[in-house]
Tab-separated table of C-alpha atoms and ligand atoms in Angstrom:
chain	number	residue	atom	x	y	z
A	1	MET	CA	-61.438	2.465	-27.785
A	2	GLY	CA	-63.565	-0.499	-28.811
A	3	LEU	CA	-64.996	-1.007	-25.349
A	4	VAL	CA	-65.840	2.675	-24.903
A	5	THR	CA	-67.451	2.724	-28.366
A	6	GLY	CA	-69.467	-0.431	-27.707
A	7	THR	CA	-70.597	0.641	-24.264
A	8	CYS	CA	-71.585	4.153	-25.342
A	9	LEU	CA	-73.483	2.778	-28.358
A	10	ALA	CA	-75.378	0.439	-26.026
A	11	GLU	CA	-76.207	3.386	-23.748
A	12	THR	CA	-78.413	4.937	-26.452
A	13	GLY	CA	-80.382	1.709	-26.891
A	14	ASN	CA	-78.390	-0.252	-29.452
A	15	HIS	CA	-77.589	-3.926	-29.012
A	16	VAL	CA	-73.816	-4.378	-29.059
A	17	VAL	CA	-71.597	-7.435	-29.103
A	18	CYS	CA	-67.919	-6.758	-28.348
A	19	VAL	CA	-65.555	-9.250	-29.960
A	20	ASP	CA	-61.969	-9.651	-28.752
A	21	ILE	CA	-59.430	-12.434	-29.290
A	22	ASP	CA	-58.046	-11.925	-25.794
A	23	SER	CA	-60.039	-14.570	-23.938
A	24	ALA	CA	-58.867	-13.410	-20.501
A	25	LYS	CA	-60.193	-9.920	-21.260
A	26	VAL	CA	-63.495	-11.289	-22.568
A	27	GLU	CA	-63.860	-13.517	-19.507
A	28	LYS	CA	-63.314	-10.506	-17.219
A	29	MET	CA	-65.954	-8.494	-19.053
A	30	LYS	CA	-68.420	-11.369	-18.992
A	31	ASN	CA	-67.923	-11.372	-15.222
A	32	GLY	CA	-68.794	-7.681	-15.070
A	33	ILE	CA	-65.225	-6.392	-14.717
A	34	VAL	CA	-64.091	-3.386	-16.793
A	35	PRO	CA	-60.568	-4.342	-17.930
A	36	ILE	CA	-59.235	-0.755	-18.136
A	37	TYR	CA	-59.507	2.327	-15.945
A	38	GLU	CA	-61.575	4.984	-17.668
A	39	PRO	CA	-63.700	7.440	-15.654
A	40	HIS	CA	-67.489	6.856	-15.839
A	41	LEU	CA	-67.179	3.767	-18.042
A	42	ASP	CA	-68.174	1.433	-15.201
A	43	VAL	CA	-71.652	2.944	-14.759
A	44	TYR	CA	-72.640	2.545	-18.420
A	45	PHE	CA	-70.900	-0.844	-18.594
A	46	GLU	CA	-72.865	-2.282	-15.661
A	47	ARG	CA	-76.184	-0.780	-16.728
A	48	ASN	CA	-76.023	-2.025	-20.291
A	49	ILE	CA	-74.914	-5.516	-19.323
A	50	LYS	CA	-77.785	-5.676	-16.825
A	51	GLN	CA	-80.263	-4.524	-19.453
A	52	GLY	CA	-78.989	-7.097	-21.959
A	53	ARG	CA	-77.679	-4.640	-24.554
A	54	LEU	CA	-73.958	-5.286	-24.094
A	55	LYS	CA	-72.428	-8.710	-24.653
A	56	PHE	CA	-68.938	-10.118	-25.092
A	57	THR	CA	-67.482	-12.965	-27.087
A	58	THR	CA	-64.231	-14.253	-28.554
A	59	SER	CA	-66.090	-15.542	-31.609
A	60	LEU	CA	-66.212	-13.190	-34.585
A	61	GLU	CA	-68.876	-15.377	-36.184
A	62	GLU	CA	-71.127	-15.091	-33.133
A	63	GLY	CA	-70.409	-11.362	-32.781
A	64	ILE	CA	-71.469	-10.418	-36.307
A	65	LYS	CA	-74.383	-12.855	-36.700
A	66	ASP	CA	-77.194	-10.364	-36.034
A	67	ALA	CA	-75.247	-7.157	-36.636
A	68	THR	CA	-75.562	-4.731	-39.522
A	69	ILE	CA	-72.856	-2.314	-38.408
A	70	LEU	CA	-69.406	-3.720	-37.655
A	71	PHE	CA	-66.838	-1.427	-36.030
A	72	LEU	CA	-63.179	-2.371	-36.407
A	73	ALA	CA	-61.437	-0.987	-33.318
A	74	LEU	CA	-58.339	-3.092	-33.785
A	75	PRO	CA	-54.774	-2.103	-32.913
A	76	THR	CA	-52.688	-0.326	-35.559
A	77	PRO	CA	-49.273	-0.336	-33.887
A	78	PRO	CA	-46.226	1.124	-35.613
A	79	GLY	CA	-44.205	-1.286	-37.713
A	80	GLU	CA	-40.375	-1.165	-37.830
A	81	ASP	CA	-40.419	1.712	-40.337
A	82	GLY	CA	-43.070	3.723	-38.473
A	83	SER	CA	-45.910	2.770	-40.817
A	84	ALA	CA	-49.181	1.609	-39.252
A	85	ASP	CA	-49.274	-2.179	-39.042
A	86	LEU	CA	-52.471	-3.152	-40.831
A	87	SER	CA	-52.200	-6.874	-40.225
A	88	TYR	CA	-54.903	-6.853	-37.506
A	89	ILE	CA	-57.354	-4.934	-39.670
A	90	LEU	CA	-56.720	-6.881	-42.846
A	91	GLY	CA	-56.692	-10.180	-40.932
A	92	VAL	CA	-60.188	-9.481	-39.606
A	93	ALA	CA	-61.308	-8.203	-43.038
A	94	ASN	CA	-60.181	-11.517	-44.454
A	95	ASN	CA	-62.226	-13.398	-41.842
A	96	LEU	CA	-65.246	-11.194	-42.543
A	97	GLY	CA	-65.025	-12.113	-46.200
A	98	ASP	CA	-65.611	-15.727	-45.180
A	99	LEU	CA	-68.317	-14.972	-42.626
A	100	ILE	CA	-70.742	-12.317	-43.860
A	101	SER	CA	-73.990	-13.570	-45.324
A	102	ASP	CA	-76.092	-10.374	-45.449
A	103	TYR	CA	-75.558	-6.611	-45.907
A	104	LYS	CA	-72.989	-5.150	-43.512
A	105	ILE	CA	-71.443	-1.746	-42.982
A	106	ILE	CA	-67.821	-2.299	-42.005
A	107	ILE	CA	-66.346	0.701	-40.253
A	108	ASP	CA	-62.669	1.488	-39.880
A	109	LYS	CA	-62.725	3.181	-36.487
A	110	SER	CA	-59.075	2.450	-35.814
A	111	THR	CA	-56.605	5.100	-36.889
A	112	VAL	CA	-55.514	3.902	-40.316
A	113	PRO	CA	-53.570	5.442	-43.201
A	114	VAL	CA	-55.197	6.768	-46.329
A	115	GLY	CA	-56.091	3.892	-48.610
A	116	THR	CA	-56.892	1.386	-45.849
A	117	ALA	CA	-60.644	1.382	-46.522
A	118	ASP	CA	-59.843	0.460	-50.138
A	119	LEU	CA	-57.647	-2.405	-48.928
A	120	VAL	CA	-60.348	-3.615	-46.530
A	121	LYS	CA	-62.879	-3.477	-49.366
A	122	GLN	CA	-60.634	-5.440	-51.732
A	123	THR	CA	-59.817	-8.031	-49.062
A	124	ILE	CA	-63.469	-8.709	-48.301
A	125	ALA	CA	-64.598	-8.526	-51.932
A	126	ALA	CA	-62.009	-11.150	-52.872
A	127	LYS	CA	-63.954	-13.629	-50.758
A	128	THR	CA	-67.642	-12.820	-51.069
A	129	ASN	CA	-70.356	-11.549	-53.367
A	130	VAL	CA	-72.533	-10.381	-50.468
A	131	GLU	CA	-73.315	-6.616	-50.481
A	132	PHE	CA	-71.263	-4.557	-48.004
A	133	ASP	CA	-69.936	-1.019	-47.555
A	134	VAL	CA	-66.663	0.068	-46.001
A	135	VAL	CA	-66.709	3.381	-44.157
A	136	SER	CA	-64.012	5.430	-42.439
A	137	ASN	CA	-65.179	6.815	-39.101
A	138	PRO	CA	-62.097	7.848	-37.123
A	139	GLU	CA	-62.465	8.205	-33.380
A	140	PHE	CA	-61.318	11.351	-31.581
A	141	LEU	CA	-61.966	10.380	-27.956
A	142	ARG	CA	-59.355	11.261	-25.350
A	143	GLU	CA	-58.329	8.715	-22.753
A	144	GLY	CA	-59.452	10.000	-19.364
A	145	PHE	CA	-62.453	11.721	-21.013
A	146	ALA	CA	-63.389	8.907	-23.367
A	147	VAL	CA	-67.002	8.451	-22.293
A	148	GLU	CA	-67.731	12.177	-22.252
A	149	ASP	CA	-66.045	12.603	-25.657
A	150	PHE	CA	-68.006	9.732	-27.172
A	151	MET	CA	-71.346	10.867	-25.772
A	152	LYS	CA	-70.794	14.533	-26.663
A	153	PRO	CA	-68.306	14.647	-29.525
A	154	ASP	CA	-67.130	17.975	-30.979
A	155	ARG	CA	-67.829	16.381	-34.359
A	156	ILE	CA	-68.263	13.009	-35.967
A	157	VAL	CA	-66.348	12.396	-39.168
A	158	ILE	CA	-67.749	9.890	-41.618
A	159	GLY	CA	-66.006	9.057	-44.850
A	160	ALA	CA	-68.440	7.118	-46.999
A	161	GLU	CA	-69.346	6.712	-50.629
A	162	SER	CA	-72.592	4.787	-50.139
A	163	GLU	CA	-75.818	6.752	-49.509
A	164	LYS	CA	-77.272	3.738	-47.683
A	165	ALA	CA	-74.337	3.615	-45.238
A	166	LYS	CA	-74.479	7.393	-44.714
A	167	LYS	CA	-78.181	7.216	-43.834
A	168	ILE	CA	-77.759	4.349	-41.353
A	169	LEU	CA	-74.773	5.987	-39.656
A	170	GLY	CA	-76.495	9.372	-39.543
A	171	GLU	CA	-79.320	7.702	-37.592
A	172	LEU	CA	-76.945	5.753	-35.345
A	173	TYR	CA	-75.064	8.883	-34.324
A	174	SER	CA	-77.990	11.313	-34.119
A	175	PRO	CA	-78.450	10.908	-30.316
A	176	TYR	CA	-74.858	12.071	-29.798
A	177	VAL	CA	-75.138	15.353	-31.709
A	178	ARG	CA	-78.411	16.740	-30.388
A	179	SER	CA	-76.764	19.957	-29.225
A	180	GLY	CA	-75.848	20.758	-32.821
A	181	ASN	CA	-72.283	19.540	-33.173
A	182	PRO	CA	-71.885	18.325	-36.740
A	183	ILE	CA	-71.701	14.942	-38.376
A	184	ILE	CA	-69.279	15.758	-41.166
A	185	PHE	CA	-69.707	13.520	-44.185
A	186	MET	CA	-66.799	13.407	-46.588
A	187	ASP	CA	-64.950	11.125	-48.939
A	188	VAL	CA	-63.170	8.151	-47.401
A	189	ARG	CA	-59.600	9.322	-48.006
A	190	SER	CA	-60.184	12.733	-46.450
A	191	ALA	CA	-61.716	11.085	-43.373
A	192	GLU	CA	-58.711	8.815	-42.993
A	193	LEU	CA	-56.328	11.757	-43.260
A	194	THR	CA	-58.396	13.958	-40.904
A	195	LYS	CA	-57.529	11.774	-37.920
A	196	TYR	CA	-53.784	11.870	-38.617
A	197	ALA	CA	-53.911	15.602	-39.288
A	198	ALA	CA	-55.706	16.195	-35.957
A	199	ASN	CA	-53.289	14.158	-33.848
A	200	SER	CA	-50.217	15.449	-35.659
A	201	PHE	CA	-51.372	19.051	-35.242
A	202	LEU	CA	-51.898	18.546	-31.499
A	203	ALA	CA	-48.501	16.869	-31.161
A	204	THR	CA	-46.998	19.831	-33.025
A	205	LYS	CA	-48.570	22.242	-30.533
A	206	ILE	CA	-47.009	20.283	-27.672
A	207	SER	CA	-43.542	20.115	-29.226
A	208	PHE	CA	-43.727	23.807	-30.126
A	209	MET	CA	-44.480	24.749	-26.525
A	210	ASN	CA	-41.756	22.427	-25.291
A	211	GLU	CA	-39.256	24.291	-27.450
A	212	ILE	CA	-40.599	27.628	-26.204
A	213	SER	CA	-40.112	26.324	-22.647
A	214	ILE	CA	-36.449	25.562	-23.380
A	215	LEU	CA	-36.041	29.068	-24.721
A	216	CYS	CA	-37.761	30.487	-21.631
A	217	GLU	CA	-35.212	28.796	-19.400
A	218	LYS	CA	-32.320	30.055	-21.487
A	219	LEU	CA	-33.645	33.621	-21.757
A	220	GLY	CA	-35.039	34.023	-18.236
A	221	ALA	CA	-38.719	34.123	-19.270
A	222	ASP	CA	-41.591	32.204	-17.666
A	223	VAL	CA	-43.403	29.770	-19.938
A	224	ASP	CA	-46.641	30.103	-17.961
A	225	MET	CA	-46.741	33.814	-18.709
A	226	VAL	CA	-45.946	33.230	-22.371
A	227	ARG	CA	-48.660	30.567	-22.450
A	228	TYR	CA	-51.278	32.951	-20.999
A	229	GLY	CA	-50.043	35.642	-23.316
A	230	ILE	CA	-50.511	33.642	-26.492
A	231	GLY	CA	-53.415	31.406	-25.425
A	232	THR	CA	-55.784	34.349	-25.052
A	233	ASP	CA	-55.476	34.903	-28.801
A	234	ASP	CA	-58.504	33.108	-30.286
A	235	ARG	CA	-56.480	32.055	-33.290
A	236	ILE	CA	-54.148	30.107	-30.999
A	237	GLY	CA	-56.489	28.956	-28.230
A	238	LYS	CA	-55.769	28.105	-24.592
A	239	ARG	CA	-55.636	24.340	-24.867
A	240	PHE	CA	-52.662	22.109	-25.580
A	241	LEU	CA	-50.169	24.821	-24.689
A	242	PHE	CA	-48.730	23.154	-21.612
A	243	PRO	CA	-45.052	22.257	-21.769
A	244	GLY	CA	-43.947	19.097	-20.022
A	245	ILE	CA	-41.822	16.002	-20.424
A	246	GLY	CA	-43.074	15.050	-23.869
A	247	TYR	CA	-46.204	13.467	-25.238
A	248	GLY	CA	-46.735	9.728	-24.892
A	249	GLY	CA	-49.645	7.339	-25.068
A	250	SER	CA	-50.778	4.928	-27.700
A	251	CYS	CA	-51.783	7.560	-30.259
A	252	PHE	CA	-49.619	10.670	-30.733
A	253	PRO	CA	-46.204	8.983	-31.081
A	254	LYS	CA	-47.461	6.295	-33.449
A	255	ASP	CA	-49.764	8.547	-35.475
A	256	VAL	CA	-47.112	11.200	-36.064
A	257	LYS	CA	-44.667	8.501	-37.191
A	258	ALA	CA	-47.285	6.903	-39.433
A	259	LEU	CA	-48.052	10.227	-41.133
A	260	ILE	CA	-44.332	10.824	-41.692
A	261	LYS	CA	-44.131	7.370	-43.303
A	262	SER	CA	-47.274	7.890	-45.399
A	263	SER	CA	-45.740	11.139	-46.658
A	264	GLN	CA	-42.449	9.424	-47.536
A	265	ASP	CA	-44.377	6.743	-49.415
A	266	VAL	CA	-45.745	9.384	-51.755
A	267	GLY	CA	-42.387	11.132	-52.121
A	268	TYR	CA	-42.969	13.960	-49.664
A	269	ASP	CA	-40.764	14.798	-46.684
A	270	PHE	CA	-43.076	16.120	-43.926
A	271	LYS	CA	-40.442	18.392	-42.422
A	272	ILE	CA	-42.428	19.780	-39.491
A	273	LEU	CA	-43.408	16.340	-38.225
A	274	ASN	CA	-39.836	15.070	-38.311
A	275	SER	CA	-38.952	17.911	-35.960
A	276	VAL	CA	-42.020	17.306	-33.781
A	277	THR	CA	-40.829	13.757	-33.138
A	278	GLU	CA	-37.225	14.809	-32.610
A	279	VAL	CA	-38.235	17.494	-30.096
A	280	ASN	CA	-40.457	15.037	-28.265
A	281	ASP	CA	-37.706	12.431	-27.995
A	282	SER	CA	-35.349	14.934	-26.409
A	283	GLN	CA	-38.060	16.434	-24.195
A	284	LYS	CA	-38.613	13.019	-22.617
A	285	LYS	CA	-35.007	13.211	-21.373
A	286	ILE	CA	-35.203	16.715	-19.959
A	287	LEU	CA	-36.114	15.885	-16.362
A	288	VAL	CA	-33.294	13.331	-16.097
A	289	GLU	CA	-30.863	15.941	-17.447
A	290	LYS	CA	-31.980	18.352	-14.730
A	291	ILE	CA	-31.569	15.623	-12.113
A	292	LEU	CA	-28.079	14.677	-13.295
A	293	SER	CA	-26.988	18.272	-13.388
A	294	HIS	CA	-28.318	18.841	-9.853
A	295	TYR	CA	-26.363	15.839	-8.521
A	296	ASN	CA	-23.218	16.585	-10.579
A	297	GLY	CA	-23.780	13.533	-12.743
A	298	ASN	CA	-23.723	11.005	-9.917
A	299	ILE	CA	-26.992	9.501	-8.740
A	300	THR	CA	-25.744	6.029	-7.833
A	301	GLY	CA	-27.627	4.902	-4.755
A	302	LYS	CA	-29.826	8.023	-4.697
A	303	LYS	CA	-33.442	7.305	-4.018
A	304	PHE	CA	-36.166	9.009	-6.030
A	305	ALA	CA	-39.889	9.029	-5.429
A	306	ILE	CA	-41.908	9.291	-8.641
A	307	TRP	CA	-45.501	10.482	-8.560
A	308	GLY	CA	-47.419	9.509	-11.683
A	309	LEU	CA	-46.712	6.689	-14.135
A	310	SER	CA	-49.535	6.771	-16.683
A	311	PHE	CA	-48.909	8.800	-19.854
A	312	LYS	CA	-51.555	11.286	-18.715
A	313	PRO	CA	-53.931	11.590	-15.737
A	314	ASP	CA	-57.184	9.637	-15.386
A	315	THR	CA	-56.036	6.557	-17.238
A	316	ASP	CA	-54.059	3.424	-16.394
A	317	ASP	CA	-52.530	3.465	-19.888
A	318	ILE	CA	-48.720	3.440	-19.752
A	319	ARG	CA	-47.985	3.018	-23.460
A	320	GLU	CA	-45.021	5.292	-24.315
A	321	ALA	CA	-45.423	7.043	-20.947
A	322	PRO	CA	-42.584	9.511	-20.294
A	323	ALA	CA	-42.376	8.187	-16.698
A	324	LEU	CA	-41.107	4.855	-17.985
A	325	GLU	CA	-38.240	6.474	-19.885
A	326	ILE	CA	-37.319	8.388	-16.766
A	327	ILE	CA	-37.364	5.195	-14.705
A	328	ASP	CA	-35.134	3.403	-17.240
A	329	ALA	CA	-32.630	6.263	-17.333
A	330	LEU	CA	-32.476	6.568	-13.542
A	331	LEU	CA	-32.110	2.814	-13.017
A	332	ASP	CA	-29.386	2.797	-15.618
A	333	LYS	CA	-27.474	5.360	-13.560
A	334	GLY	CA	-27.794	3.287	-10.397
A	335	ALA	CA	-30.676	5.121	-8.689
A	336	VAL	CA	-33.352	3.510	-6.512
A	337	ILE	CA	-36.970	4.211	-7.381
A	338	HIS	CA	-40.164	4.274	-5.376
A	339	THR	CA	-43.346	5.077	-7.245
A	340	TYR	CA	-46.970	5.912	-6.737
A	341	ASP	CA	-49.774	6.230	-9.282
A	342	PRO	CA	-53.508	6.190	-8.519
A	343	GLU	CA	-54.319	3.680	-11.308
A	344	ALA	CA	-51.338	2.580	-13.374
A	345	MET	CA	-49.155	0.695	-10.876
A	346	GLU	CA	-50.424	-2.761	-11.797
A	347	ASN	CA	-49.515	-2.236	-15.459
A	348	VAL	CA	-46.065	-0.893	-14.558
A	349	GLN	CA	-45.444	-3.727	-12.120
A	350	ARG	CA	-45.912	-6.188	-14.985
A	351	ILE	CA	-42.878	-4.637	-16.706
A	352	TYR	CA	-40.554	-3.832	-13.810
A	353	SER	CA	-41.652	-6.395	-11.182
A	354	ASP	CA	-39.289	-5.846	-8.195
A	355	LYS	CA	-36.803	-3.533	-9.970
A	356	ILE	CA	-38.686	-0.578	-8.523
A	357	LYS	CA	-40.941	-0.216	-5.497
A	358	PHE	CA	-44.649	0.572	-5.532
A	359	SER	CA	-46.314	2.428	-2.675
A	360	THR	CA	-49.903	2.295	-1.604
A	361	ASP	CA	-50.105	6.043	-1.087
A	362	GLN	CA	-48.318	9.023	-2.513
A	363	TYR	CA	-46.623	10.013	0.750
A	364	GLU	CA	-45.292	6.558	1.595
A	365	ALA	CA	-43.298	6.658	-1.662
A	366	LEU	CA	-41.381	9.663	-0.284
A	367	ASN	CA	-39.896	7.930	2.757
A	368	ASP	CA	-36.114	8.579	2.808
A	369	ALA	CA	-36.098	9.685	-0.820
A	370	ASP	CA	-33.540	12.246	-1.942
A	371	ALA	CA	-36.084	13.978	-4.160
A	372	LEU	CA	-39.610	13.847	-5.511
A	373	LEU	CA	-40.259	13.666	-9.272
A	374	ILE	CA	-43.663	14.496	-10.705
A	375	ALA	CA	-44.233	12.753	-14.039
A	376	THR	CA	-48.036	12.832	-14.460
A	377	GLU	CA	-50.385	15.662	-13.477
A	378	TRP	CA	-52.988	13.654	-11.556
A	379	SER	CA	-55.248	16.084	-9.663
A	380	VAL	CA	-54.350	14.452	-6.373
A	381	PHE	CA	-50.762	15.755	-6.712
A	382	ARG	CA	-51.811	19.367	-7.240
A	383	THR	CA	-52.307	20.430	-3.633
A	384	PRO	CA	-50.166	18.021	-1.656
A	385	ASP	CA	-49.553	18.138	2.075
A	386	PHE	CA	-46.177	19.862	2.165
A	387	ASN	CA	-45.690	18.966	5.842
A	388	GLU	CA	-45.846	15.301	4.902
A	389	ILE	CA	-43.462	15.853	2.016
A	390	GLU	CA	-40.984	17.695	4.200
A	391	LYS	CA	-41.221	15.084	6.974
A	392	ARG	CA	-40.457	12.201	4.643
A	393	LEU	CA	-37.981	13.499	2.052
A	394	LYS	CA	-34.300	13.538	2.993
A	395	SER	CA	-33.957	16.849	1.210
A	396	LYS	CA	-36.648	19.324	0.135
A	397	THR	CA	-36.043	18.802	-3.578
A	398	ILE	CA	-38.714	18.463	-6.250
A	399	PHE	CA	-38.372	17.928	-10.010
A	400	ASP	CA	-41.760	18.779	-11.483
A	401	GLY	CA	-42.140	17.597	-15.074
A	402	ARG	CA	-45.679	18.968	-15.351
A	403	ASN	CA	-45.473	22.423	-13.730
A	404	ILE	CA	-48.254	21.594	-11.292
A	405	LEU	CA	-46.781	23.347	-8.268
A	406	ASN	CA	-46.734	27.065	-7.693
A	407	LEU	CA	-43.353	28.773	-7.985
A	408	ASP	CA	-44.002	31.364	-5.263
A	409	LYS	CA	-45.251	28.724	-2.870
A	410	MET	CA	-42.184	26.547	-3.458
A	411	GLU	CA	-39.943	29.532	-2.824
A	412	GLU	CA	-41.865	30.468	0.332
A	413	LEU	CA	-41.606	26.882	1.635
A	414	GLY	CA	-37.886	26.746	0.929
A	415	TYR	CA	-37.816	23.962	-1.630
A	416	THR	CA	-35.245	23.358	-4.310
A	417	TYR	CA	-37.659	23.210	-7.197
A	418	TYR	CA	-37.106	22.427	-10.847
A	419	SER	CA	-39.907	22.680	-13.390
A	420	ILE	CA	-40.246	23.146	-17.152
A	421	GLY	CA	-39.628	26.531	-18.753
A	422	ARG	CA	-39.706	28.396	-15.445
A	423	LYS	CA	-36.966	29.649	-13.156
A	424	THR	CA	-35.313	27.100	-10.896
A	425	ILE	CA	-35.755	27.769	-7.211
A	426	VAL	CA	-32.698	26.936	-5.163
B	1	LIG	N1	-56.844	4.639	-27.128
B	1	LIG	C1	-57.379	5.751	-27.609
B	1	LIG	O1	-57.577	6.724	-26.895
B	1	LIG	C2	-57.758	5.866	-29.070
B	1	LIG	C3	-58.457	6.989	-29.503
B	1	LIG	C4	-58.795	7.104	-30.837
B	1	LIG	C5	-58.390	6.130	-31.728
B	1	LIG	N2	-57.704	5.042	-31.290
B	1	LIG	C6	-57.316	4.025	-32.260
B	1	LIG	O2	-58.093	2.882	-32.027
B	1	LIG	C7	-57.359	1.703	-32.348
B	1	LIG	C8	-57.357	0.788	-31.150
B	1	LIG	O3	-56.680	1.444	-30.090
B	1	LIG	P1	-56.795	0.959	-28.569
B	1	LIG	O4	-56.033	1.927	-27.756
B	1	LIG	O5	-58.211	0.702	-28.216
B	1	LIG	O6	-56.003	-0.434	-28.683
B	1	LIG	P2	-55.987	-1.655	-27.635
B	1	LIG	O7	-54.741	-2.409	-27.951
B	1	LIG	O8	-56.209	-1.131	-26.268
B	1	LIG	O9	-57.266	-2.530	-28.037
B	1	LIG	C9	-57.317	-3.321	-29.171
B	1	LIG	C10	-58.024	-4.618	-28.836
B	1	LIG	O10	-58.121	-5.400	-30.038
B	1	LIG	C11	-57.992	-6.769	-29.677
B	1	LIG	N3	-57.660	-7.563	-30.848
B	1	LIG	C12	-56.484	-7.737	-31.468
B	1	LIG	N4	-56.612	-8.564	-32.534
B	1	LIG	C13	-57.915	-8.916	-32.592
B	1	LIG	C14	-58.676	-9.729	-33.464
B	1	LIG	N5	-58.122	-10.333	-34.498
B	1	LIG	N6	-59.992	-9.879	-33.221
B	1	LIG	C15	-60.582	-9.257	-32.176
B	1	LIG	N7	-59.909	-8.463	-31.314
B	1	LIG	C16	-58.603	-8.298	-31.524
B	1	LIG	C17	-56.914	-6.754	-28.614
B	1	LIG	O11	-56.965	-7.943	-27.836
B	1	LIG	C18	-57.292	-5.497	-27.819
B	1	LIG	O12	-58.150	-5.792	-26.746
B	1	LIG	C19	-55.975	2.191	-32.770
B	1	LIG	O13	-55.932	2.331	-34.161
B	1	LIG	C20	-55.886	3.554	-32.129
B	1	LIG	O14	-54.991	4.404	-32.796
B	1	LIG	C21	-57.393	4.882	-29.976
């Protein structure tokens, strides 16, 4: 998030220094290498480095020397009890207290619980008398569309008390809202909660549709039809209605858990979100259940090809990716796994090394496999060469966790085809 933010801010003419404690990452970036896969980031990254507006350092002191606006894009991973771990944010706030020598706007851009800006303020104020403002400016970008979302946001939320900070940030963001999308100024606490409310609402939509898909299977309905049927209602909307094998990534699982914990801390049991998490946990197991049932519980020695490893398409991010849970469950039952992903294989290889195989193209992964599993809806899997699939698979069996293949076509081609919330073709 930090790199996308920094690069996109440089693109509109600002001078940006990105600070990271990971020296290997900083070294890569200094050598012109983008350390993550994110569509369109490379073009802006190269251009702004070349034009001297985008720099990298491991030194916080050097990074903030000439800066007025400091964005904290630090990790906020879940602690043991689900609460957001604020040690990164407060650690840097503590350092800033020692380092700042002129007016700074310090922006919480990370997803942080209500009250964090106050904590950041107290931490810095305990160490300095220099004037500063702390602002909450949650980021709503989607991985895979991060650059587009940053450059053309639906809205920008700014929680600030200080008129001076509001004015400076209004100017900073004005190039991004020229088409009329709003910069919404509000109080700090509401801004902090807005981000959690947005992610938790989206996660709720996903879990709701996943439960509808289970019902569809049990009642003989087709979830795609139900989805069209309800999505055309403006009050519901077409997006985020796709059932699948559960949400993953670095945001939804942790943000839902953090909001549950924040609620508990103030004596409120957020009942819906407890269920959203529970449904998601079981949905991540659903494809393996279908596989086990198909093979009468015995998959020892069976070979599965898995297409897609990242938690969603167009990213190499594998944090909490459903594919990894599937791999663990299948390995546990004695299966052999060959995988292919357009971007995420290097990250997965770091975890599994030679426990699973990685193929250089999607069809090679199918050689002698008993079945194909689709775990991520990369576009390249949407219209595959079925002749190649048939030639390579031992049996024409597909478990599609993302409903990307057409039921009629699978029937016509004679596949055994399992998907989510739709009839099974046998
Ligand atoms: N990934 C997204 O799509 C997204 C979207 C919106 C909001 N967010 C939020 O943004 C925050 C960051 O998420 P991310 O996915 O970019 O995390 P990330 O782990 O990919 O990046 C965080 C970076 O911070 C660096 N870091 C850690 N400690 C540091 C320190 N003391 N000084 C300098 N750098 C340090 C790490 O080395 C890492 O490169 C989280 O709160 C997340 O919820 C993420």
